[in-house]
PDB file of C-alpha atoms in Angstrom:
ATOM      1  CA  UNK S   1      10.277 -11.800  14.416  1.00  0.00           C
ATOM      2  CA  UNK S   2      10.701  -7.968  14.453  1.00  0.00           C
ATOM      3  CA  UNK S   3       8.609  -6.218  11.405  1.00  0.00           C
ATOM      4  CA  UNK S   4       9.161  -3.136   9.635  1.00  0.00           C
ATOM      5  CA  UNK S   5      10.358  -0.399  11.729  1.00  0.00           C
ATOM      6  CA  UNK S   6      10.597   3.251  10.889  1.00  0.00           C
ATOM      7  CA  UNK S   7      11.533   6.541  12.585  1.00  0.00           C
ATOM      8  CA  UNK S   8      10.878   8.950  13.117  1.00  0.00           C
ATOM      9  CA  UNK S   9       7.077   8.582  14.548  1.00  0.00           C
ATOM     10  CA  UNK S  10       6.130  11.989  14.395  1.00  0.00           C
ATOM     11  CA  UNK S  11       8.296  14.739  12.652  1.00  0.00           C
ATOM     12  CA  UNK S  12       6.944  18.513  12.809  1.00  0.00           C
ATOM     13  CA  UNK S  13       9.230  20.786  10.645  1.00  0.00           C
ATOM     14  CA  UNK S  14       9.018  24.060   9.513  1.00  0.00           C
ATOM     15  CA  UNK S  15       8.607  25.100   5.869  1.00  0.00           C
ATOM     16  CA  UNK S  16      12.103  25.212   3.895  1.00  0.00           C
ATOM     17  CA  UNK S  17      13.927  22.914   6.276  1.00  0.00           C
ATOM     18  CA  UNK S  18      15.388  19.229   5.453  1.00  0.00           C
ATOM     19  CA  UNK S  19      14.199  15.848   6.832  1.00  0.00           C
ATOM     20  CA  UNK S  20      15.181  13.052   6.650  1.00  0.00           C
ATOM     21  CA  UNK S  21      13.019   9.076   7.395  1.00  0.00           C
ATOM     22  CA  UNK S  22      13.984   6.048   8.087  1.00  0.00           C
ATOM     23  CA  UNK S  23      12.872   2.491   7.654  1.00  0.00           C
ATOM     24  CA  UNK S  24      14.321  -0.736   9.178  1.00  0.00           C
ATOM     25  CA  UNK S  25      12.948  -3.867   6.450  1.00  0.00           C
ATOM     26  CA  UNK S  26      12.251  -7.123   7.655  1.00  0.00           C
ATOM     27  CA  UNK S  27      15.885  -8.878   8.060  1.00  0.00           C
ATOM     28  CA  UNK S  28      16.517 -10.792   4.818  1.00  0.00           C
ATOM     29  CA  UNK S  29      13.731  -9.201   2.827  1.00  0.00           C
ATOM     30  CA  UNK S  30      15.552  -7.954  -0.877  1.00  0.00           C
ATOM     31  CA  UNK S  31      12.565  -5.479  -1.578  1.00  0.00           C
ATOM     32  CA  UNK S  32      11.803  -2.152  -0.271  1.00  0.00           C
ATOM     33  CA  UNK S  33       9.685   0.254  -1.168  1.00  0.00           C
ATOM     34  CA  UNK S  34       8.029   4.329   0.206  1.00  0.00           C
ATOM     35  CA  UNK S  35       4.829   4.866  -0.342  1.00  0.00           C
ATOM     36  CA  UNK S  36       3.303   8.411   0.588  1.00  0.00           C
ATOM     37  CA  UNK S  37      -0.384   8.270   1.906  1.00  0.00           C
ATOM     38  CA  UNK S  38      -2.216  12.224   2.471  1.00  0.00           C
ATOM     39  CA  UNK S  39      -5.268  12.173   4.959  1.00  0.00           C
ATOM     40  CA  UNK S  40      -8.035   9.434   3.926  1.00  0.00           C
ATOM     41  CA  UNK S  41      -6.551   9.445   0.199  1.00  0.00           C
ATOM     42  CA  UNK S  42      -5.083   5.836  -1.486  1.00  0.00           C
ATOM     43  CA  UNK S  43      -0.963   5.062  -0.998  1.00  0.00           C
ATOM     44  CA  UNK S  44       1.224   7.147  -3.207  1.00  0.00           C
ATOM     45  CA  UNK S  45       4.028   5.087  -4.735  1.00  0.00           C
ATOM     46  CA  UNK S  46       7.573   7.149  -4.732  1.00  0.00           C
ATOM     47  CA  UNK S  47      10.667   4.540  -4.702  1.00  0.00           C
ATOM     48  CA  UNK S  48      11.154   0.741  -5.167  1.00  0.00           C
ATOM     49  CA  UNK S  49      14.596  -0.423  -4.413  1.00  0.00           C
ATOM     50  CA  UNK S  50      14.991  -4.624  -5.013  1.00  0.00           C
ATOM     51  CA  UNK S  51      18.669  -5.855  -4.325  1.00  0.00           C
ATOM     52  CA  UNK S  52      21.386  -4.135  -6.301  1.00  0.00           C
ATOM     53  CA  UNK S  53      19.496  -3.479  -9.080  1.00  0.00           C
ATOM     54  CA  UNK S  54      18.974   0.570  -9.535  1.00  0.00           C
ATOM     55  CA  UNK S  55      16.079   1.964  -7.393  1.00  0.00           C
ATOM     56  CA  UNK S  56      12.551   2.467  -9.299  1.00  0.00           C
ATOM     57  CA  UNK S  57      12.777   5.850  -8.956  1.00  0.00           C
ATOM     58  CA  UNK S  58       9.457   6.790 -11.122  1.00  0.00           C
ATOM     59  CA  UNK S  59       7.030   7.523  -8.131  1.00  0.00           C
ATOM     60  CA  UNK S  60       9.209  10.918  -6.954  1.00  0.00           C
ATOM     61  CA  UNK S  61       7.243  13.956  -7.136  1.00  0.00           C
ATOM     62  CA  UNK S  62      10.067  16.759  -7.589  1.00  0.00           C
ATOM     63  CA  UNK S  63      13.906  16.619  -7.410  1.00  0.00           C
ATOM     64  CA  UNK S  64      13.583  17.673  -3.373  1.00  0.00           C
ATOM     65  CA  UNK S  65      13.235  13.728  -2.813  1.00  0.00           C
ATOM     66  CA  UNK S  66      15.881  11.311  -2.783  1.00  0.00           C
ATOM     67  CA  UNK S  67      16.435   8.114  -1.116  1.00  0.00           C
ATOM     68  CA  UNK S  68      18.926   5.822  -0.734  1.00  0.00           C
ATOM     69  CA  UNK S  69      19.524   2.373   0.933  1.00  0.00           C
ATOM     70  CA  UNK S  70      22.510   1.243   2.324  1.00  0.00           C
ATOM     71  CA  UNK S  71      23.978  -2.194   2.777  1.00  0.00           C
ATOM     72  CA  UNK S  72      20.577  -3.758   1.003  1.00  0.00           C
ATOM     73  CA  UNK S  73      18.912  -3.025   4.424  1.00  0.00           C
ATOM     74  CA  UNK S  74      18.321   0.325   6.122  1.00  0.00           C
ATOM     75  CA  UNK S  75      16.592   2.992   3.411  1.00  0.00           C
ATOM     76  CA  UNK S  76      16.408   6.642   4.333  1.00  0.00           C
ATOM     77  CA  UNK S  77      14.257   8.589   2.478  1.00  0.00           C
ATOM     78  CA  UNK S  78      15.119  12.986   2.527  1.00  0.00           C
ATOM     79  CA  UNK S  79      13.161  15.785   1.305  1.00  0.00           C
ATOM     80  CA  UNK S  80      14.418  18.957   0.749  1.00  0.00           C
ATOM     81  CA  UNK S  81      13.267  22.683   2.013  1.00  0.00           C
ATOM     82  CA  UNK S  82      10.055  21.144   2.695  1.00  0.00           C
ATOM     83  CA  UNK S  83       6.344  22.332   1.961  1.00  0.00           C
ATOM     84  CA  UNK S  84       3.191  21.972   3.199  1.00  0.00           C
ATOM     85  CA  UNK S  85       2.076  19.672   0.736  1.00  0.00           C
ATOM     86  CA  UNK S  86       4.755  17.773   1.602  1.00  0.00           C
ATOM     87  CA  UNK S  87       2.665  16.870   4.822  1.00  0.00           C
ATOM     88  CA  UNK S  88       1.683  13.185   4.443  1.00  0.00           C
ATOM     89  CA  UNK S  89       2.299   9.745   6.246  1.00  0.00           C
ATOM     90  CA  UNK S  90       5.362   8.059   4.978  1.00  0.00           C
ATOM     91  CA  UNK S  91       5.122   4.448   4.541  1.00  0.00           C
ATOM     92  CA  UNK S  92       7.751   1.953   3.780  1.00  0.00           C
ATOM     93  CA  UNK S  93       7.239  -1.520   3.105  1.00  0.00           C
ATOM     94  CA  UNK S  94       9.749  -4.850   2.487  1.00  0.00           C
ATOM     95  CA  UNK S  95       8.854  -8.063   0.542  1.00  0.00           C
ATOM     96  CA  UNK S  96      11.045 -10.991   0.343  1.00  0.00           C
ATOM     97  CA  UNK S  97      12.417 -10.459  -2.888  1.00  0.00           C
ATOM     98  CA  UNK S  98      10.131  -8.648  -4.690  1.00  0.00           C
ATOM     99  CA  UNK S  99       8.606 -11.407  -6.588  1.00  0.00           C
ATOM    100  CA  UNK S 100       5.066 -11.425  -7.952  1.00  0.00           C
ATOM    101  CA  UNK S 101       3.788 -13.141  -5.274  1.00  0.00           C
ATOM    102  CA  UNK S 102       5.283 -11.661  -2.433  1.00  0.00           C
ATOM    103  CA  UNK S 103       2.701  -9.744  -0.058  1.00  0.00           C
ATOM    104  CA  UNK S 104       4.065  -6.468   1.283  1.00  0.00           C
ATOM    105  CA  UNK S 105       4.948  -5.857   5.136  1.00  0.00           C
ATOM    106  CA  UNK S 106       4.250  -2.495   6.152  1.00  0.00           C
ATOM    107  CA  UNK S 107       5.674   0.005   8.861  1.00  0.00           C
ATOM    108  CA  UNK S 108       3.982   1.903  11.113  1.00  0.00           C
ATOM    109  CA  UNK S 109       4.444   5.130   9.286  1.00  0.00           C
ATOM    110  CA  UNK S 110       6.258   8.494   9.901  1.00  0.00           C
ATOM    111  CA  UNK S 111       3.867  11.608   9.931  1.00  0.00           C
ATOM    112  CA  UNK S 112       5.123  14.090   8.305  1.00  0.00           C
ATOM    113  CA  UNK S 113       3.549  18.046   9.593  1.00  0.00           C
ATOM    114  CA  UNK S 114       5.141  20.806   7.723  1.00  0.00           C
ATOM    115  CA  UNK S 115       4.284  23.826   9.286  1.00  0.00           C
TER     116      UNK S 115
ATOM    117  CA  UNK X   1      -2.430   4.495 -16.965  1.00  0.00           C
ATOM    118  CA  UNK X   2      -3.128   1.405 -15.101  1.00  0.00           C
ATOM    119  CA  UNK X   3      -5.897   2.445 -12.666  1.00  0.00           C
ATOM    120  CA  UNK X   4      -7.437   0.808 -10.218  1.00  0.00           C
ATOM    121  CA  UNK X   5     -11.075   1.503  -9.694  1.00  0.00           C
ATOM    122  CA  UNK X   6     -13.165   1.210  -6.040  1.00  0.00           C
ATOM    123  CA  UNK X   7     -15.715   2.337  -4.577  1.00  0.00           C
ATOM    124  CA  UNK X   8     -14.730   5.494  -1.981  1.00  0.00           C
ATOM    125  CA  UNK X   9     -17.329   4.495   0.782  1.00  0.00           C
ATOM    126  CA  UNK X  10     -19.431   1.372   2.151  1.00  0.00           C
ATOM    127  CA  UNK X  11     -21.499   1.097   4.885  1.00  0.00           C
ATOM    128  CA  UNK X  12     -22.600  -2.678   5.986  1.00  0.00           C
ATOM    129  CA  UNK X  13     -24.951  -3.877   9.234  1.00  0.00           C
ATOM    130  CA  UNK X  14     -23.058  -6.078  11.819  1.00  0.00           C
ATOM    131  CA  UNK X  15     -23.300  -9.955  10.603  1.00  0.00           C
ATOM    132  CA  UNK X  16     -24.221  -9.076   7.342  1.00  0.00           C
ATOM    133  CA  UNK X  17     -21.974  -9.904   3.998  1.00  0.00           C
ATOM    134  CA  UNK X  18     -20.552  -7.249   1.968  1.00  0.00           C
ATOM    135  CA  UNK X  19     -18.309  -6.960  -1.501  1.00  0.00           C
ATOM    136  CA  UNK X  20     -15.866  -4.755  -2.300  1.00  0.00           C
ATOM    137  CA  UNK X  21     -15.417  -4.688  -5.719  1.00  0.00           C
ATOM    138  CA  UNK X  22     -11.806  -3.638  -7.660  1.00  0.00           C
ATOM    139  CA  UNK X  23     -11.969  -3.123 -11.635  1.00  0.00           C
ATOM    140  CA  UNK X  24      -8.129  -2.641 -13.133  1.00  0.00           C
ATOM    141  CA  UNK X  25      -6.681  -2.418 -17.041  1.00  0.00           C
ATOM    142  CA  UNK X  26      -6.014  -6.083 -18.092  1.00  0.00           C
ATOM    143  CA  UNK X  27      -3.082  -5.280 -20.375  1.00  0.00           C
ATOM    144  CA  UNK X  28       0.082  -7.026 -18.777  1.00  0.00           C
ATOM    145  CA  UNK X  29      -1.899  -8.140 -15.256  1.00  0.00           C
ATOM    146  CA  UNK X  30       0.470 -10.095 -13.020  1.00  0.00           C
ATOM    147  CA  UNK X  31      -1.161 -10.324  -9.848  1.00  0.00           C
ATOM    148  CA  UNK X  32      -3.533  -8.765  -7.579  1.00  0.00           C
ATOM    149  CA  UNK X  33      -3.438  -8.009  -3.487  1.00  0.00           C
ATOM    150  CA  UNK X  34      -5.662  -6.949  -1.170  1.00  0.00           C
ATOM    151  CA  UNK X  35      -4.783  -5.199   1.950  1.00  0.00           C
ATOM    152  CA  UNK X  36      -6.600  -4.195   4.912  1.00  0.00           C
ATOM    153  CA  UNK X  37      -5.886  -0.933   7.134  1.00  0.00           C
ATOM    154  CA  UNK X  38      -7.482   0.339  10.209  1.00  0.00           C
ATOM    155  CA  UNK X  39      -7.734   4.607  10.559  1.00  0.00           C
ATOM    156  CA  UNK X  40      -4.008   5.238  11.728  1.00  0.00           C
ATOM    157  CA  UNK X  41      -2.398   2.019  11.001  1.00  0.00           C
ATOM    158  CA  UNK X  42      -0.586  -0.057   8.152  1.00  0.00           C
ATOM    159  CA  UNK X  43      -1.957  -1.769   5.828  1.00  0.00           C
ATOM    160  CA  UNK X  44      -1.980  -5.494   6.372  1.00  0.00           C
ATOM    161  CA  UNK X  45      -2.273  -8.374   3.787  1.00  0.00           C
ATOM    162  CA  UNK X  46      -5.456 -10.014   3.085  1.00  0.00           C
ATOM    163  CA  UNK X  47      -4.982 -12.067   0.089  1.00  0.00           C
ATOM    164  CA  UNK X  48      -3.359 -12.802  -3.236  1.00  0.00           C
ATOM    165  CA  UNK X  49      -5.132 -13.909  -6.533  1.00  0.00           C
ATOM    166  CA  UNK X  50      -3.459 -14.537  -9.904  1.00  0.00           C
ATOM    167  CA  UNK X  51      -5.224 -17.529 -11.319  1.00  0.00           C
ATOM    168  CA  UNK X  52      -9.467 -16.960 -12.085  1.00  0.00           C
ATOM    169  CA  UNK X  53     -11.286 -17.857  -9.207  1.00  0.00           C
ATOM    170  CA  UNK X  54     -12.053 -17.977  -6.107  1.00  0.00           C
ATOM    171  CA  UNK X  55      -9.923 -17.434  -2.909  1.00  0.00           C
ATOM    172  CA  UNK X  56     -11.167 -18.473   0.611  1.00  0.00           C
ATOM    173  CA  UNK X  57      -9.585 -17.678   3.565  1.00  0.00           C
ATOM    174  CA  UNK X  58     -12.046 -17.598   6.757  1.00  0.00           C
ATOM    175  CA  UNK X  59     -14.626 -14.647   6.652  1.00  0.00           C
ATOM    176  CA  UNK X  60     -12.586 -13.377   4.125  1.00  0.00           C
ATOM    177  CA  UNK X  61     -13.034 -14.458   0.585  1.00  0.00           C
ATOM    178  CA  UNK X  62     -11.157 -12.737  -2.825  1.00  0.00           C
ATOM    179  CA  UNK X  63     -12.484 -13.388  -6.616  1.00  0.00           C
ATOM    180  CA  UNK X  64     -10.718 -12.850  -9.734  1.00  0.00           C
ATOM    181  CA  UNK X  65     -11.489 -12.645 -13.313  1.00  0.00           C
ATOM    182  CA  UNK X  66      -8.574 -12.023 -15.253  1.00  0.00           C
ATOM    183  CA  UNK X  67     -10.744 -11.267 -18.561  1.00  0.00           C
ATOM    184  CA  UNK X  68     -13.039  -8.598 -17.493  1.00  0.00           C
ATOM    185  CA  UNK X  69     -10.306  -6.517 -15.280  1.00  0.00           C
ATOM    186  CA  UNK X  70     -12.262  -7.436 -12.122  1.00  0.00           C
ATOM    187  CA  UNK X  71     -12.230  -8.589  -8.095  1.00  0.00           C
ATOM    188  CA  UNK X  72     -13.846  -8.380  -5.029  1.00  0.00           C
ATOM    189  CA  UNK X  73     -13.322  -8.789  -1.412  1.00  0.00           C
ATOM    190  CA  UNK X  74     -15.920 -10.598   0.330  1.00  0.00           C
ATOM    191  CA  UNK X  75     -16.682  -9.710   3.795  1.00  0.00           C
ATOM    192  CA  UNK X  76     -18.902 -12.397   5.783  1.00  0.00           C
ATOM    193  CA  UNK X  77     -20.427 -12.259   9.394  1.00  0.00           C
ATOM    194  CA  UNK X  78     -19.159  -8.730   9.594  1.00  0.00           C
ATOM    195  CA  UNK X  79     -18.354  -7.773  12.966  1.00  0.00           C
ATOM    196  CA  UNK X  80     -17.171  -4.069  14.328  1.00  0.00           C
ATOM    197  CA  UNK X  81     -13.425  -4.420  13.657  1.00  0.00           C
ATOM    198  CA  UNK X  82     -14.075  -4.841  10.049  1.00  0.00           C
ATOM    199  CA  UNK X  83     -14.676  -1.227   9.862  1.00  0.00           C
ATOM    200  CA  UNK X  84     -11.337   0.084   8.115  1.00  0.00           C
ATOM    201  CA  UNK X  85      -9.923   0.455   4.391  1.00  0.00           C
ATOM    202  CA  UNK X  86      -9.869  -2.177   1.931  1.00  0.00           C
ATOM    203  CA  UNK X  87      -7.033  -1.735  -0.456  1.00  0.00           C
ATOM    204  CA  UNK X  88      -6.575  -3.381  -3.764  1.00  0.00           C
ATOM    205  CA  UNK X  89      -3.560  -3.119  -5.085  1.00  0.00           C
ATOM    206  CA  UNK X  90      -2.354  -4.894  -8.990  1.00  0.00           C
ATOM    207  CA  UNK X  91       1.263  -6.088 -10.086  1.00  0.00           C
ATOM    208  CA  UNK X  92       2.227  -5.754 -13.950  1.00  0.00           C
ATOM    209  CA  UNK X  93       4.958  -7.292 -15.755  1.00  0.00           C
ATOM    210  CA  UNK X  94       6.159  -4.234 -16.797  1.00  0.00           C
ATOM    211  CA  UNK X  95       7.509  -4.131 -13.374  1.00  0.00           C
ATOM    212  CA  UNK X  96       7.290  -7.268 -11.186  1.00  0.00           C
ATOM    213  CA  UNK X  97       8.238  -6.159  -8.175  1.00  0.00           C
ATOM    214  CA  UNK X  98       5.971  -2.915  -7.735  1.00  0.00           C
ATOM    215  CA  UNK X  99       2.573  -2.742  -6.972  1.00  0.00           C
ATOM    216  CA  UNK X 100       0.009  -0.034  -8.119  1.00  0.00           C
ATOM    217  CA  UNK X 101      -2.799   0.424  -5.208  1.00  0.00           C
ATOM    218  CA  UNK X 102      -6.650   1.822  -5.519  1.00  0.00           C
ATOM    219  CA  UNK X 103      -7.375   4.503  -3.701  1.00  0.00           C
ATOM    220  CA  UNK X 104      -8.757   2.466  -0.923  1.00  0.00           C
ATOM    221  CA  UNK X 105     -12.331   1.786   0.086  1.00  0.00           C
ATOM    222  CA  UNK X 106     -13.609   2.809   2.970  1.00  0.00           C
ATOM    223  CA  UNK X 107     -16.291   0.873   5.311  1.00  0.00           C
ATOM    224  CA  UNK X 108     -18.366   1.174   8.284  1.00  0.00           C
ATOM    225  CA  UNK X 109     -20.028  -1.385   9.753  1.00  0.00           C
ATOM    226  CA  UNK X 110     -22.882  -0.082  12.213  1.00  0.00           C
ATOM    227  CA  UNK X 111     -24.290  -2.162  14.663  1.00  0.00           C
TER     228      UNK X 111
END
């Protein structure tokens, strides 16, 4: 079956400007989380969203990040006027329900160059 | 905190073993992962251990002792596509569903 899906690839943007991810989860998977991963450093934790419950919103580095998932499935994560330490790769993962035991399916990533 | 400890680099010989060790804080432990990711690419799961012990799976093997805060990743007949990051990554019960990841460690395996 499909995995974890996220767009874009690539995004250059210029300092000050809005973007704005997105992450397709594993059909039927309850769990989602973004992760933010800088050049050979360890993964970042910034949002855990499980079912209806309110998002884990702990791992957010400034109020210029939000995210939001709609329907349970698709999650779009947006940073506002952007900065060059902004510049990352964005990860999002899904798990099928979040459990203890559940092992996390990654995306391929969106790289993030803010210019 | 609740930090997870690992070595930054490791460098191994082609069919050789290696371990990857992972030291965490005990204090409301719920799990621990390992993941595997190759320069560029997503991580990918490796293995799960909650229980003391040891996990085989293949050339990979993971140990766990819940008392002393401690794993490893064991690494047998290493072969060239091995070279990548080892992530370990520890669940709490302060918040089931999340997971807290090491920094990652790195290895090379040279021929």
């Amino acid at each position: 079956g499909a995995g974890v899906s996220q767009s874009p690839s690539n995004k250059v943007t210029e300092k000050g400007k809005d973007v704005e991810l997105r992450c397709d989860p594993i059909s039927g998977h309850t769990a989602l989380y973004w992760y933010r991963q800088s050049l050979g450093q360890g993964l970042e934790f910034l949002i855990y969203f499980q079912g209806n419950s309110a998002p884990d919103k702990s791992g957010l580095p400034s109020d210029r990040f939000s995210a939001e998932r709609t329907g349970g499935s698709v999650s779009t994560l947006t940073i506002q006027r952007t900065q060059q330490e902004d510049s990352a790769v964005y990860l999002c993962a899904s798990s099928r329900q979040g459990g203890v035991s559940d092992e996390q399916y990654f995306g391929p990533g969106t790289r993030l160059t803010v210019t | 905190g609740q930090n997870i400890d690992q070595p930054t680099e490791m460098t191994a010989t082609e069919g050789a073993i290696v371990q990857i060790n992972c030291t965490y804080q005990t204090s409301g432990f719920n799990g621990l992962f390992w993941y595997q990711q190759h320069a560029g690419e997503a991580p990918t799961f490796l293995s799960y251990n909650v229980l003391d012990g040891l996990e085989e799976k293949g050339r990979f093997s993971s140990f766990l002792s819940r008392s002393k805060g401690y794993s490893y990743l064991l690494l047998k007949e290493l072969q060239m596509k091995d070279s990548a990051s080892y992530l370990c990554a520890v669940k709490y019960n302060t918040n089931a569903g999340k997971s807290t990841f090491g920094d990652g460690t790195t290895l090379t395996v040279k021929p």
